[in-house]
């Protein structure tokens, strides 16, 4: 008996194999009650990575210019500290970092509305650890967003 189709290809992955067998997953964000397209829909990974890159570049610039006294070896440590402070302050107050705002993204609570400060701190600490950010669920949310019960949506 040949079960290769049930297992899935190492290229397409188990989701593609399940879809080929008729399993319906729906669109990203459907389980959360979010629209499929447009404002309020789940932010795509490319935009989220680009926003993170912009924020990290800004934090590195601030760290190099103001905190590390021109020493390149300590810049990344200071940049991480600046990133944590920036993220907690901006996401906790207005719901987005400068990079997210430039790319039209916002962090909201699962049910909608602002994310409470304690959950913003939890999300930011988990994001700084990096590991939870590279583990995604079916909706494309990182583990840091899932544990903080947050969603990154398009504005």
Coordinates of C-alpha atoms in Angstrom, one line a residue:
X1 CA 0.0 0.0 0.0
X2 CA 1.3 3.4 -0.9
X3 CA 0.6 6.2 1.7
X4 CA 2.8 8.9 0.2
X5 CA -0.2 11.1 -0.6
X6 CA -1.5 10.9 2.9
X7 CA 1.9 11.9 4.4
X8 CA 2.5 14.8 2.0
X9 CA 5.6 15.7 0.0
X10 CA 8.6 17.3 1.7
X11 CA 8.2 20.1 -0.8
X12 CA 4.5 20.9 -0.5
X13 CA 4.1 20.0 3.2
X14 CA 1.3 18.4 5.1
X15 CA -1.1 21.3 4.6
X16 CA -1.0 20.9 0.8
X17 CA -1.4 17.1 1.1
X18 CA -4.5 17.6 3.4
X19 CA -6.0 20.1 1.0
X20 CA -5.4 17.6 -1.9
X21 CA -7.4 15.1 0.2
X22 CA -10.3 17.5 0.6
X23 CA -9.7 19.1 4.0
X24 CA -11.0 22.7 4.0
X25 CA -8.8 25.1 6.1
X26 CA -10.5 28.4 5.1
X27 CA -8.5 31.6 4.8
X28 CA -6.1 33.1 7.4
X29 CA -8.1 34.8 10.1
X30 CA -11.4 33.1 9.4
X31 CA -11.3 31.4 12.9
X32 CA -10.8 34.8 14.5
X33 CA -13.7 36.4 12.6
X34 CA -11.5 38.7 10.5
X35 CA -12.1 39.6 6.9
X36 CA -10.2 37.8 4.1
X37 CA -9.0 40.9 2.4
X38 CA -8.6 44.6 3.1
X39 CA -8.6 46.6 6.3
X40 CA -8.8 44.4 9.4
X41 CA -7.5 41.3 7.7
X42 CA -4.5 39.3 8.9
X43 CA -1.2 41.0 7.9
X44 CA 0.9 39.0 5.5
X45 CA 4.3 37.7 6.6
X46 CA 6.2 39.8 4.1
X47 CA 4.8 43.1 5.4
X48 CA 5.5 42.0 9.0
X49 CA 9.1 41.1 8.3
X50 CA 9.6 44.4 6.4
X51 CA 8.1 46.3 9.4
X52 CA 10.4 44.4 11.8
X53 CA 13.4 45.2 9.6
X54 CA 12.5 48.9 9.6
X55 CA 12.1 48.9 13.4
X56 CA 15.3 47.1 13.9
X57 CA 17.2 49.4 11.6
X58 CA 15.8 52.4 13.5
X59 CA 16.8 50.9 16.8
X60 CA 20.3 50.0 15.6
X61 CA 20.7 53.6 14.4
X62 CA 19.6 55.0 17.8
X63 CA 21.7 52.5 19.7
X64 CA 24.9 53.2 17.7
X65 CA 24.4 57.0 17.7
X66 CA 23.3 57.5 21.3
X67 CA 24.1 54.6 23.5
X68 CA 27.0 52.5 22.4
X69 CA 29.4 55.4 22.1
X70 CA 30.5 54.4 18.7
X71 CA 31.5 50.8 19.7
X72 CA 30.0 48.5 17.0
X73 CA 30.4 45.3 19.2
X74 CA 27.9 46.6 21.8
X75 CA 25.5 48.2 19.4
X76 CA 23.3 45.1 18.9
X77 CA 22.8 44.6 22.6
X78 CA 21.7 48.3 23.0
X79 CA 19.5 47.9 19.8
X80 CA 17.6 45.1 21.4
X81 CA 17.0 47.2 24.6
X82 CA 15.9 50.1 22.4
X83 CA 13.6 47.7 20.4
X84 CA 12.0 46.4 23.6
X85 CA 11.3 49.9 24.9
X86 CA 10.1 51.2 21.6
X87 CA 7.8 48.2 21.1
X88 CA 6.3 48.4 24.6
X89 CA 5.7 52.2 24.4
X90 CA 4.4 52.4 20.9
X91 CA 2.3 49.2 20.7
X92 CA 1.0 49.8 24.2
X93 CA -0.2 53.4 23.4
X94 CA -1.0 53.6 19.7
X95 CA -1.0 50.0 18.6
X96 CA 1.9 50.1 16.2
X97 CA 5.6 50.7 15.9
X98 CA 7.0 53.1 13.3
X99 CA 7.8 50.3 10.9
X100 CA 4.2 48.9 11.3
X101 CA 2.7 52.3 10.7
X102 CA 4.8 52.9 7.6
X103 CA 3.5 49.6 6.2
X104 CA -0.1 50.0 7.3
X105 CA -0.2 47.4 10.1
X106 CA -1.6 47.5 13.7
X107 CA -1.5 45.1 16.6
X108 CA -4.9 44.5 18.2
X109 CA -6.4 42.2 20.7
X110 CA -8.0 39.0 19.4
X111 CA -11.5 40.4 20.0
X112 CA -10.6 43.8 18.6
X113 CA -9.5 47.0 20.3
X114 CA -6.3 47.9 22.1
X115 CA -4.0 45.3 23.6
X116 CA -3.7 45.7 27.4
X117 CA -0.2 46.8 28.6
X118 CA 0.6 43.5 30.3
X119 CA -0.1 41.6 27.1
X120 CA 2.0 44.1 25.2
X121 CA 4.9 43.5 27.6
X122 CA 4.5 39.7 27.3
X123 CA 4.3 39.9 23.5
X124 CA 7.4 42.1 23.3
X125 CA 9.5 39.9 25.6
X126 CA 8.6 36.8 23.6
X127 CA 9.4 38.7 20.4
X128 CA 12.8 39.7 21.8
X129 CA 13.5 36.0 22.5
X130 CA 12.9 35.4 18.8
X131 CA 12.0 31.6 19.0
X132 CA 8.3 32.2 19.5
X133 CA 8.2 34.6 16.5
X134 CA 9.3 31.9 14.1
X135 CA 6.7 29.4 15.2
X136 CA 3.4 30.1 13.4
X137 CA -0.1 28.8 13.7
X138 CA -2.6 28.2 10.9
X139 CA -3.6 31.8 10.8
X140 CA 0.0 32.9 10.3
X141 CA 0.3 34.4 13.8
X142 CA 3.6 33.9 15.6
X143 CA 3.6 32.2 18.9
X144 CA 4.3 35.5 20.6
X145 CA 1.1 36.9 19.2
X146 CA -0.9 33.8 20.0
X147 CA 0.3 33.7 23.7
X148 CA -0.4 37.4 24.1
X149 CA -3.8 36.9 22.3
X150 CA -2.9 39.5 19.8
X151 CA -3.3 39.8 16.0
X152 CA -1.4 41.9 13.5
X153 CA -3.9 43.3 11.0
X154 CA -3.9 45.7 8.1
X155 CA -5.1 49.2 8.7

